[in-house]
mmCIF file of C-alpha atoms in Angstrom:
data_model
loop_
_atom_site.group_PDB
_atom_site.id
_atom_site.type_symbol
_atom_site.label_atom_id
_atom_site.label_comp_id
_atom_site.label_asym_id
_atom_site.label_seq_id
_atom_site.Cartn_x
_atom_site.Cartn_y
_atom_site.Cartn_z
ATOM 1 C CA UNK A 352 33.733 -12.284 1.538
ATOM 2 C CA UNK A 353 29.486 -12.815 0.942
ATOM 3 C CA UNK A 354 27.292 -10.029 1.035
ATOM 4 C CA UNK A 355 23.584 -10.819 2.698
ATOM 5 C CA UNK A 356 20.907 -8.537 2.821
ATOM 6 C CA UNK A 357 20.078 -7.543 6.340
ATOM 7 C CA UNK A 358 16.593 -7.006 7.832
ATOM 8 C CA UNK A 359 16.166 -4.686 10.521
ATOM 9 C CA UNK A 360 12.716 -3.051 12.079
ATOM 10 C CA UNK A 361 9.838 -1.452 10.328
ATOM 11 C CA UNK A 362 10.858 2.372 9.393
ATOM 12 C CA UNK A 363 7.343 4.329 9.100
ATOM 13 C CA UNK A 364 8.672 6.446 6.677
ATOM 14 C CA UNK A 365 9.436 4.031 4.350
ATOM 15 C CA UNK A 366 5.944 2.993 4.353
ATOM 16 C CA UNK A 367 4.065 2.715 1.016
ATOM 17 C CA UNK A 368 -0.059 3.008 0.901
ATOM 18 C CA UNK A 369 -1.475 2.324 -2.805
ATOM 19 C CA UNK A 370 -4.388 1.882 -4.036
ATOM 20 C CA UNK A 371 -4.443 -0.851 -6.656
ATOM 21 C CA UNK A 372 -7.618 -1.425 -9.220
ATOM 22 C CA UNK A 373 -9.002 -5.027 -8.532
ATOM 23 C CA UNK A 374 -12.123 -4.497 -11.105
ATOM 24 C CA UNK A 375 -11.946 -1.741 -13.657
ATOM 25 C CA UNK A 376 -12.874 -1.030 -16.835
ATOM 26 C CA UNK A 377 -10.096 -1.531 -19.838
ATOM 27 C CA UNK A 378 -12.386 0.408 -22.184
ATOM 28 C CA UNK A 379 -11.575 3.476 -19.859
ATOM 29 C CA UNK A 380 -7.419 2.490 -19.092
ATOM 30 C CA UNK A 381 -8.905 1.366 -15.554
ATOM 31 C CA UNK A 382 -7.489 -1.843 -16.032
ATOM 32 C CA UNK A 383 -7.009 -4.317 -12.796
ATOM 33 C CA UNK A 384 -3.547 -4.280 -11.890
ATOM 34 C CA UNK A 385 -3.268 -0.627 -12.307
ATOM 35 C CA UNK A 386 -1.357 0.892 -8.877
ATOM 36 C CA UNK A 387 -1.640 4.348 -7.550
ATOM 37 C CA UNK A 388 0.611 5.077 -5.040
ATOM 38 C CA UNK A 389 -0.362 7.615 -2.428
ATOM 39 C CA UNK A 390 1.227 10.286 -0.229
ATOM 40 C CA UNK A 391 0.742 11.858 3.714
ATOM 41 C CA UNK A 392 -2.236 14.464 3.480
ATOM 42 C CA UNK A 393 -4.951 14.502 0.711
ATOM 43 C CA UNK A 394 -5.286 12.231 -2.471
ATOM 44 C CA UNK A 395 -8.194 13.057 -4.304
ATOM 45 C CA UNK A 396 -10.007 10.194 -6.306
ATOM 46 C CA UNK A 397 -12.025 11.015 -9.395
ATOM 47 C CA UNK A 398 -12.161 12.221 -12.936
ATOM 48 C CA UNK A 399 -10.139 15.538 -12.641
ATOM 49 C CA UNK A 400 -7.160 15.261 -14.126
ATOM 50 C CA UNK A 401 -6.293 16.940 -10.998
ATOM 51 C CA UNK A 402 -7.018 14.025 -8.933
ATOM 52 C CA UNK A 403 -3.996 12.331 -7.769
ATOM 53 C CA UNK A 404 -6.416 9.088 -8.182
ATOM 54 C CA UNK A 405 -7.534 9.233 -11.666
ATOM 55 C CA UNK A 406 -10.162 6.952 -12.709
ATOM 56 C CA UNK A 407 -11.826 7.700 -16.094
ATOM 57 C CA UNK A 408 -14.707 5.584 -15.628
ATOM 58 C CA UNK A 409 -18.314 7.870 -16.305
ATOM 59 C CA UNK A 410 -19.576 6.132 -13.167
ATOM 60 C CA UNK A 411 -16.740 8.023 -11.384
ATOM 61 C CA UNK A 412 -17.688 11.471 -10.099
ATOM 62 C CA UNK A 413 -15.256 14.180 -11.240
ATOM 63 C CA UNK A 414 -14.229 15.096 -7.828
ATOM 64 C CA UNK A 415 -15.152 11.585 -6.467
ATOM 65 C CA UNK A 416 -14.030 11.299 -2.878
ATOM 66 C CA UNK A 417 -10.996 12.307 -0.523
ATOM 67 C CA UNK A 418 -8.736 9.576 0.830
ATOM 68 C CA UNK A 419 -6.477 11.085 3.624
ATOM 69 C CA UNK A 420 -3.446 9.520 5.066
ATOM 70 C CA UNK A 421 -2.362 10.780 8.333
ATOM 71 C CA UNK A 422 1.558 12.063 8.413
ATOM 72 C CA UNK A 423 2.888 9.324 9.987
ATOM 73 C CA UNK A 424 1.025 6.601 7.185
ATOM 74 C CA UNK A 425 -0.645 5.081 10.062
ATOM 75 C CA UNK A 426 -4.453 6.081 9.981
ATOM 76 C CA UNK A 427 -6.531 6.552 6.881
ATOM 77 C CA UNK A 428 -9.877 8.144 6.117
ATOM 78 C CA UNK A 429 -12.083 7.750 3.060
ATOM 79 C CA UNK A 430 -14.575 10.801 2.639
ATOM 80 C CA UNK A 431 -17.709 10.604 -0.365
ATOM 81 C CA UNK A 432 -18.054 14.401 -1.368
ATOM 82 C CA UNK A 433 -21.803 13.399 -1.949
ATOM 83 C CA UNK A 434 -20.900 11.713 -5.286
ATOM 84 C CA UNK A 435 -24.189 10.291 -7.642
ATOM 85 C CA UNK A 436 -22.591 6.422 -6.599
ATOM 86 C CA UNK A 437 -21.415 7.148 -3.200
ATOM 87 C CA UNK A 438 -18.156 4.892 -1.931
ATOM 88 C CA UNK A 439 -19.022 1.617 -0.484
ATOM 89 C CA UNK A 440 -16.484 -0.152 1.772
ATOM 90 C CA UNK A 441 -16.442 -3.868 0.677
ATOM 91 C CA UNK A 442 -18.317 -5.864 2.269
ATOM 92 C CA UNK A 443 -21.979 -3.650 2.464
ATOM 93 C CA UNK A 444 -20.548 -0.145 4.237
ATOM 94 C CA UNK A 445 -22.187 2.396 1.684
ATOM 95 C CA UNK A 446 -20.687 6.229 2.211
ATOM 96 C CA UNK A 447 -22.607 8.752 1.298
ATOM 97 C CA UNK A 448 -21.426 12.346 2.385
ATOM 98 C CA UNK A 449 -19.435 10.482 4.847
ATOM 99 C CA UNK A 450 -16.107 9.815 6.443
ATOM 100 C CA UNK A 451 -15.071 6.381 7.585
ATOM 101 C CA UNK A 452 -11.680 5.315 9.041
ATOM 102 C CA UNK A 453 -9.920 2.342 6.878
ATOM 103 C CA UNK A 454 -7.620 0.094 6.810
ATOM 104 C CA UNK A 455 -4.835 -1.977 4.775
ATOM 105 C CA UNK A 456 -6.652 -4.647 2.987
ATOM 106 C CA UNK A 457 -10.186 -3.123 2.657
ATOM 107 C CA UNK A 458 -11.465 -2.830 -0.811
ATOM 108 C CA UNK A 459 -13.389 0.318 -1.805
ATOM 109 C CA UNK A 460 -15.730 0.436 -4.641
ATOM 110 C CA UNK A 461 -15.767 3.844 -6.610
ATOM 111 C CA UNK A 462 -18.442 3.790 -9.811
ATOM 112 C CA UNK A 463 -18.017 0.740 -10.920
ATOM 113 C CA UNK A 464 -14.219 0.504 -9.992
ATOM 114 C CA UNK A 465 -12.856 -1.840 -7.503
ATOM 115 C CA UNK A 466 -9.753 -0.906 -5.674
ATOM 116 C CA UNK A 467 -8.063 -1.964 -2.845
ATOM 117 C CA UNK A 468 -6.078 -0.256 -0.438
ATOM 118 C CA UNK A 469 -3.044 -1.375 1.014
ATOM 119 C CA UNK A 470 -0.105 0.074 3.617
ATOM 120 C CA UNK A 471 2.905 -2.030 2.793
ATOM 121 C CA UNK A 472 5.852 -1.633 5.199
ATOM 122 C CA UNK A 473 9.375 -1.947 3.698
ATOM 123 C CA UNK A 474 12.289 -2.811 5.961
ATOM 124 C CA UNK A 475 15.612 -1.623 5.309
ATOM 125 C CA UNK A 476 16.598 -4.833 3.413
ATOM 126 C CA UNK A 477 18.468 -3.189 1.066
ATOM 127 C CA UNK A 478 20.946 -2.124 4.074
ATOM 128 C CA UNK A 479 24.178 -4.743 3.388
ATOM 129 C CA UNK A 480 26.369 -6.473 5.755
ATOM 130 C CA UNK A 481 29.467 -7.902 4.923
ATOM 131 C CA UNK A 482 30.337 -11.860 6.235
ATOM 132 C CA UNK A 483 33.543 -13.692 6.217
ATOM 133 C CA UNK A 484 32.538 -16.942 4.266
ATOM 134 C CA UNK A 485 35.120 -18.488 7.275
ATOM 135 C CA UNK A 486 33.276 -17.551 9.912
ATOM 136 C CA UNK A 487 29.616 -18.972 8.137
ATOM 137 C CA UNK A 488 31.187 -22.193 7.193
ATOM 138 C CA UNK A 489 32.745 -22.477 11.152
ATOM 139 C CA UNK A 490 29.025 -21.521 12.526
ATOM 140 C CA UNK A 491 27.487 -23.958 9.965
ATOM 141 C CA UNK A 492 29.777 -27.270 10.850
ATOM 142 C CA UNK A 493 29.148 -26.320 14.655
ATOM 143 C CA UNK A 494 25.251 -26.672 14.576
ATOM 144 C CA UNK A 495 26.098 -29.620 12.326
ATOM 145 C CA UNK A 496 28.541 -31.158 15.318
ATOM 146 C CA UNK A 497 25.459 -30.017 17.641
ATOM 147 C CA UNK A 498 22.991 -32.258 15.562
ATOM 148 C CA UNK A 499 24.733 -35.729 16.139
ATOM 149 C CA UNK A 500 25.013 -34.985 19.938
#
């Protein structure tokens, strides 16, 4: 008996939506690579400890900007609380005491932090299923058979 992982639809709760630093600042632990992962309502970017994204950066506003992801992790909203820097949406969209709908793969600029936002959709891969080697090997040697027809 094999065990294979098996793949089945997308499951929306299982959805994850990060932010990820692209361009940071190591002298401030903003350091590219770093991954915040973010939940269903509000996620506050910014200094505050309080934040749920913190960036330490001094170009970063304390209470930065507002990234909201709807229940079902499906639509997302960026909103500038009228931060000194504003939010710019890569390529040119500058926010300024704004709200703009986003999406995965944009990158946001906050200060002089680069992050970009992604929705990644996990299927149940991790479910198992249970083959008789047998029956593999029979299926394998029939498409074989198949081939020299």
């Amino acid at each position: 008996m094999v065990i294979f992982r098996k793949k089945s639809e997308t499951d929306d709760s299982k959805r994850i939506v990060q932010l990820t630093i692209v361009q940071g600042n190591n002298e401030t632990d903003d350091s590219p690579g770093k991954v915040f992962n973010l939940h269903s309502g509000n996620n506050l970017i910014g200094r505050d400890s309080f934040c749920e994204v913190v960036l330490n950066s001094g170009t970063v506003s304390r209470r930065h900007a507002n990234l909201k992801v709807s229940y079902d992790k499906k639509k997302f909203s960026i909103i500038d609380f009228g931060s000194a820097n504003g939010v710019v949406i890569k390529p040119s969209t500058i926010l300024k005491k704004g709200k703009m709908f986003i999406k995965s793969g944009d990158e946001i600029q906050v200060g002089e932090i680069l992050l970009k936002f992604l929705a990644i959709d996990q299927d149940r891969a991790h479910q198992t299923e249970a083959i008789d080697v047998k029956d593999l090997l029979e299926q394998l040697n029939d498409k074989d058979r198949n081939k020299g027809n």
